[in-house]
């Protein structure tokens, strides 16, 4: 069983180096855990592919616990002691909704199957997907409307949401590029339409919290996508959203270098 040291006083096991037999695996794990304890290595990590799922009980019997998972991979960790700090596992799912108004001040809304009220189009942000891309995709799938991202005008959190995780939901102002309704995701969405903004806010069949939210953000500018000169290199941020400035503070370039 091969591993490498990380910069946090831990070891990362190479899943391709696992012994083929159960007996060899048990012996290798015993050797590794003894070495970890002797060398005072805070954490031992392994990300097991689904093809090695039969090894999971052997790792848990050696003191490893579940940390996080993907659809085809499970990450386990063994702590040296209860005081060893384990970097956080994913705590939130992320979603995005869209407020889209046309030139007639009509709001784009959808009604899910089994629901009586209408809401803003939107859904989950997929892994590695940017917020701007996800909300354009969701609006297109649920309404057939092509849109252009403008800004983030609000966000909310909810706990618990799903699978013991919290949810972070962004509301995005979008500009409609087309106007004809053509629902693509007919399994989820039963109806999509343009409605007068005031009518949506006053309709009691719609969620009160949604109506209040729409009334407050309908005329908001929000946080705009921004590109910073210094946002580069290995720590480059995928997206930056900042409030629109009412003024500009100027510094000498040497101050920012």
Short mmCIF file of C-alpha atoms in Angstrom, two decimals:
data_model
loop_
_atom_site.label_atom_id
_atom_site.label_comp_id
_atom_site.label_asym_id
_atom_site.label_seq_id
_atom_site.Cartn_x
_atom_site.Cartn_y
_atom_site.Cartn_z
CA UNK A 1 0.00 0.00 0.00
CA UNK A 2 1.59 3.26 -1.17
CA UNK A 3 0.90 6.76 0.10
CA UNK A 4 2.24 10.29 -0.03
CA UNK A 5 2.58 12.95 2.65
CA UNK A 6 0.52 16.12 2.43
CA UNK A 7 1.37 19.59 3.77
CA UNK A 8 -1.09 19.24 6.66
CA UNK A 9 0.80 16.44 8.46
CA UNK A 10 -1.38 13.81 6.85
CA UNK A 11 -0.99 10.91 4.45
CA UNK A 12 -2.93 10.23 1.27
CA UNK A 13 -3.20 6.57 0.28
CA UNK A 14 -2.96 5.66 -3.40
CA UNK A 15 -6.11 3.59 -4.14
CA UNK A 16 -4.41 1.94 -7.11
CA UNK A 17 -1.83 0.38 -4.79
CA UNK A 18 -4.22 -1.65 -2.63
CA UNK A 19 -3.31 -5.33 -2.17
CA UNK A 20 -5.40 -7.80 -4.12
CA UNK A 21 -6.21 -10.23 -1.31
CA UNK A 22 -8.17 -9.60 1.86
CA UNK A 23 -5.36 -10.96 4.05
CA UNK A 24 -2.77 -8.68 2.45
CA UNK A 25 -5.12 -5.70 2.77
CA UNK A 26 -5.66 -6.30 6.50
CA UNK A 27 -1.90 -6.60 7.04
CA UNK A 28 -1.20 -3.44 5.01
CA UNK A 29 -3.80 -1.46 6.96
CA UNK A 30 -2.39 -2.66 10.26
CA UNK A 31 1.08 -1.58 9.16
CA UNK A 32 -0.20 1.81 7.97
CA UNK A 33 -2.20 2.62 11.11
CA UNK A 34 0.68 1.58 13.37
CA UNK A 35 3.02 3.81 11.38
CA UNK A 36 0.51 6.70 11.45
CA UNK A 37 0.23 6.49 15.24
CA UNK A 38 4.00 6.21 15.73
CA UNK A 39 4.80 9.10 13.39
CA UNK A 40 1.97 11.24 14.79
CA UNK A 41 0.40 11.86 11.39
CA UNK A 42 -2.88 13.66 12.07
CA UNK A 43 -4.96 12.16 9.26
CA UNK A 44 -4.88 9.31 6.80
CA UNK A 45 -7.02 9.68 3.68
CA UNK A 46 -8.19 7.47 0.86
CA UNK A 47 -10.67 8.01 -1.95
CA UNK A 48 -11.98 4.59 -2.94
CA UNK A 49 -13.47 4.16 -6.41
CA UNK A 50 -16.75 2.28 -6.58
CA UNK A 51 -14.89 -0.66 -8.09
CA UNK A 52 -13.13 -1.09 -4.73
CA UNK A 53 -16.30 -0.90 -2.64
CA UNK A 54 -15.68 -4.35 -1.17
CA UNK A 55 -12.71 -2.83 0.71
CA UNK A 56 -14.85 -0.36 2.68
CA UNK A 57 -15.47 -2.68 5.69
CA UNK A 58 -11.74 -3.34 6.01
CA UNK A 59 -11.02 0.38 6.23
CA UNK A 60 -13.79 1.07 8.74
CA UNK A 61 -12.56 -1.82 10.89
CA UNK A 62 -9.14 -0.13 10.85
CA UNK A 63 -10.63 3.08 12.26
CA UNK A 64 -11.50 4.97 9.08
CA UNK A 65 -14.78 6.90 8.90
CA UNK A 66 -16.79 8.28 5.98
CA UNK A 67 -15.94 11.83 4.95
CA UNK A 68 -17.62 12.59 1.61
CA UNK A 69 -18.70 10.89 -1.58
CA UNK A 70 -19.34 11.31 -5.28
CA UNK A 71 -21.47 9.03 -7.43
CA UNK A 72 -18.47 6.79 -8.11
CA UNK A 73 -16.09 7.48 -5.23
CA UNK A 74 -16.08 7.41 -1.41
CA UNK A 75 -13.52 9.32 0.66
CA UNK A 76 -12.62 7.94 4.09
CA UNK A 77 -10.38 9.40 6.80
CA UNK A 78 -8.67 8.08 9.92
CA UNK A 79 -7.90 10.56 12.72
CA UNK A 80 -4.85 10.21 14.93
CA UNK A 81 -6.95 11.45 17.87
CA UNK A 82 -10.25 13.15 18.59
CA UNK A 83 -8.36 16.46 18.56
CA UNK A 84 -7.22 16.01 14.96
CA UNK A 85 -8.92 18.58 12.73
CA UNK A 86 -10.67 17.21 9.66
CA UNK A 87 -11.29 19.77 6.86
CA UNK A 88 -14.99 20.34 6.38
CA UNK A 89 -17.10 18.12 4.21
CA UNK A 90 -19.58 19.76 1.81
CA UNK A 91 -22.12 21.58 3.97
CA UNK A 92 -24.47 23.11 1.39
CA UNK A 93 -26.29 22.35 -1.79
CA UNK A 94 -26.57 25.38 -4.09
CA UNK A 95 -29.54 26.55 -6.09
CA UNK A 96 -30.45 29.53 -8.24
CA UNK A 97 -33.71 31.18 -9.22
CA UNK A 98 -34.35 33.82 -11.88
CA UNK A 99 -36.34 37.02 -11.88
CA UNK A 100 -37.03 37.79 -15.54
CA UNK A 101 -39.13 40.80 -16.58
CA UNK A 102 -40.07 41.70 -20.14
CA UNK A 103 -40.66 45.16 -21.61
CA UNK A 104 -44.34 44.97 -20.60
CA UNK A 105 -43.30 44.55 -16.94
CA UNK A 106 -44.46 40.94 -16.96
CA UNK A 107 -42.76 38.35 -14.78
CA UNK A 108 -41.70 34.92 -16.03
CA UNK A 109 -43.07 32.23 -13.68
CA UNK A 110 -43.51 28.47 -13.61
CA UNK A 111 -45.81 26.00 -11.87
CA UNK A 112 -44.45 22.62 -10.88
CA UNK A 113 -46.54 19.48 -11.22
CA UNK A 114 -48.69 18.99 -8.14
CA UNK A 115 -48.48 22.66 -7.14
CA UNK A 116 -51.20 25.29 -7.27
CA UNK A 117 -49.02 28.38 -7.07
CA UNK A 118 -46.41 29.83 -9.41
CA UNK A 119 -42.79 30.53 -8.60
CA UNK A 120 -39.64 31.83 -10.23
CA UNK A 121 -37.89 29.40 -12.59
CA UNK A 122 -34.71 27.85 -11.24
CA UNK A 123 -33.09 24.78 -9.77
CA UNK A 124 -29.87 23.20 -8.54
CA UNK A 125 -26.39 24.33 -9.51
CA UNK A 126 -24.55 21.22 -10.71
CA UNK A 127 -21.05 20.26 -9.53
CA UNK A 128 -18.38 22.50 -11.14
CA UNK A 129 -21.10 24.60 -12.82
CA UNK A 130 -20.98 28.37 -12.52
CA UNK A 131 -24.02 30.18 -11.11
CA UNK A 132 -24.40 32.25 -14.29
CA UNK A 133 -24.41 29.16 -16.48
CA UNK A 134 -26.71 27.17 -14.21
CA UNK A 135 -29.47 29.75 -14.06
CA UNK A 136 -29.45 30.27 -17.84
CA UNK A 137 -29.73 26.50 -18.24
CA UNK A 138 -32.55 26.19 -15.70
CA UNK A 139 -34.62 29.00 -17.23
CA UNK A 140 -34.21 27.47 -20.68
CA UNK A 141 -35.18 23.98 -19.47
CA UNK A 142 -38.24 25.14 -17.55
CA UNK A 143 -39.58 27.82 -19.90
CA UNK A 144 -37.77 27.64 -23.26
CA UNK A 145 -36.68 31.27 -22.80
CA UNK A 146 -33.08 32.24 -23.60
CA UNK A 147 -31.69 34.71 -21.08
CA UNK A 148 -28.63 36.78 -20.29
CA UNK A 149 -27.22 37.07 -16.77
CA UNK A 150 -27.38 40.51 -15.17
CA UNK A 151 -26.77 40.29 -11.41
CA UNK A 152 -27.45 38.53 -8.12
CA UNK A 153 -30.20 40.39 -6.30
CA UNK A 154 -30.63 38.20 -3.23
CA UNK A 155 -29.97 34.87 -1.59
CA UNK A 156 -31.45 32.72 1.15
CA UNK A 157 -30.39 29.75 3.27
CA UNK A 158 -32.39 26.80 4.53
CA UNK A 159 -31.62 24.06 7.04
CA UNK A 160 -32.28 21.22 7.02
CA UNK A 161 -32.77 20.85 3.30
CA UNK A 162 -31.71 17.47 1.87
CA UNK A 163 -29.56 14.64 3.22
CA UNK A 164 -28.66 16.59 6.35
CA UNK A 165 -27.18 19.47 4.35
CA UNK A 166 -28.15 23.14 4.22
CA UNK A 167 -29.16 24.95 1.03
CA UNK A 168 -27.91 28.26 -0.35
CA UNK A 169 -30.24 29.72 -2.97
CA UNK A 170 -29.29 32.69 -5.16
CA UNK A 171 -31.85 34.91 -6.90
CA UNK A 172 -30.51 36.24 -10.19
CA UNK A 173 -31.77 39.06 -12.38
CA UNK A 174 -31.85 37.86 -15.96
CA UNK A 175 -32.58 39.63 -19.23
CA UNK A 176 -34.87 37.78 -21.64
CA UNK A 177 -33.47 37.31 -25.14
CA UNK A 178 -36.51 35.39 -26.42
CA UNK A 179 -40.12 35.47 -25.27
CA UNK A 180 -42.03 32.43 -26.55
CA UNK A 181 -42.78 29.78 -23.91
CA UNK A 182 -41.68 26.23 -24.75
CA UNK A 183 -41.27 23.99 -21.70
CA UNK A 184 -38.46 21.47 -22.17
CA UNK A 185 -38.58 19.84 -18.72
CA UNK A 186 -42.17 18.62 -18.89
CA UNK A 187 -41.60 16.01 -16.17
CA UNK A 188 -41.18 18.75 -13.56
CA UNK A 189 -42.90 21.83 -14.98
CA UNK A 190 -46.59 21.77 -15.83
CA UNK A 191 -47.05 25.42 -16.81
CA UNK A 192 -44.92 28.48 -17.57
CA UNK A 193 -46.15 31.93 -18.46
CA UNK A 194 -45.64 35.66 -18.38
CA UNK A 195 -47.83 37.43 -15.80
CA UNK A 196 -48.16 41.11 -14.88
CA UNK A 197 -45.80 41.80 -11.99
CA UNK A 198 -48.51 43.32 -9.80
CA UNK A 199 -50.83 40.36 -10.45
CA UNK A 200 -48.21 37.88 -9.27
CA UNK A 201 -47.53 39.83 -6.09
CA UNK A 202 -51.25 40.11 -5.26
CA UNK A 203 -52.24 36.50 -6.10
CA UNK A 204 -52.84 34.61 -2.81
CA UNK A 205 -52.37 31.21 -4.48
CA UNK A 206 -48.68 32.05 -4.84
CA UNK A 207 -46.37 31.56 -1.85
CA UNK A 208 -46.40 34.60 0.44
CA UNK A 209 -42.63 34.51 0.87
CA UNK A 210 -42.15 34.37 -2.92
CA UNK A 211 -44.50 37.31 -3.40
CA UNK A 212 -42.68 39.34 -0.74
CA UNK A 213 -39.31 38.49 -2.25
CA UNK A 214 -40.37 39.47 -5.77
CA UNK A 215 -41.83 42.76 -4.56
CA UNK A 216 -38.53 43.67 -2.89
CA UNK A 217 -36.11 42.68 -5.66
CA UNK A 218 -38.11 43.57 -8.78
CA UNK A 219 -36.35 46.93 -9.08
CA UNK A 220 -33.03 46.00 -7.44
CA UNK A 221 -29.70 46.20 -9.21
CA UNK A 222 -27.81 43.70 -7.07
CA UNK A 223 -24.28 42.31 -7.33
CA UNK A 224 -22.80 42.28 -10.82
CA UNK A 225 -20.27 39.77 -12.20
CA UNK A 226 -16.85 41.38 -11.96
CA UNK A 227 -13.43 40.56 -13.36
CA UNK A 228 -10.47 41.61 -11.20
CA UNK A 229 -7.00 42.02 -12.69
CA UNK A 230 -5.44 40.14 -9.79
CA UNK A 231 -7.78 37.15 -10.08
CA UNK A 232 -5.39 34.73 -11.72
CA UNK A 233 -3.07 31.84 -11.05
CA UNK A 234 -3.78 28.64 -9.12
CA UNK A 235 -6.22 30.36 -6.76
CA UNK A 236 -8.29 32.04 -9.47
CA UNK A 237 -11.95 32.40 -8.46
CA UNK A 238 -14.48 31.12 -10.99
CA UNK A 239 -16.97 33.92 -10.35
CA UNK A 240 -16.87 37.23 -8.46
CA UNK A 241 -19.98 39.32 -7.80
CA UNK A 242 -19.63 42.84 -6.37
CA UNK A 243 -22.02 45.70 -5.66
CA UNK A 244 -22.03 48.41 -8.29
CA UNK A 245 -19.84 51.25 -7.08
CA UNK A 246 -21.23 54.74 -6.60
CA UNK A 247 -17.68 56.07 -6.69
CA UNK A 248 -14.15 54.84 -7.25
CA UNK A 249 -11.24 54.97 -4.81
CA UNK A 250 -7.98 55.22 -6.70
CA UNK A 251 -4.68 53.82 -5.40
CA UNK A 252 -1.20 53.93 -6.83
CA UNK A 253 -0.59 50.69 -8.71
CA UNK A 254 2.37 49.85 -6.45
CA UNK A 255 -0.03 49.73 -3.49
CA UNK A 256 -1.98 46.88 -5.11
CA UNK A 257 1.00 44.88 -6.39
#
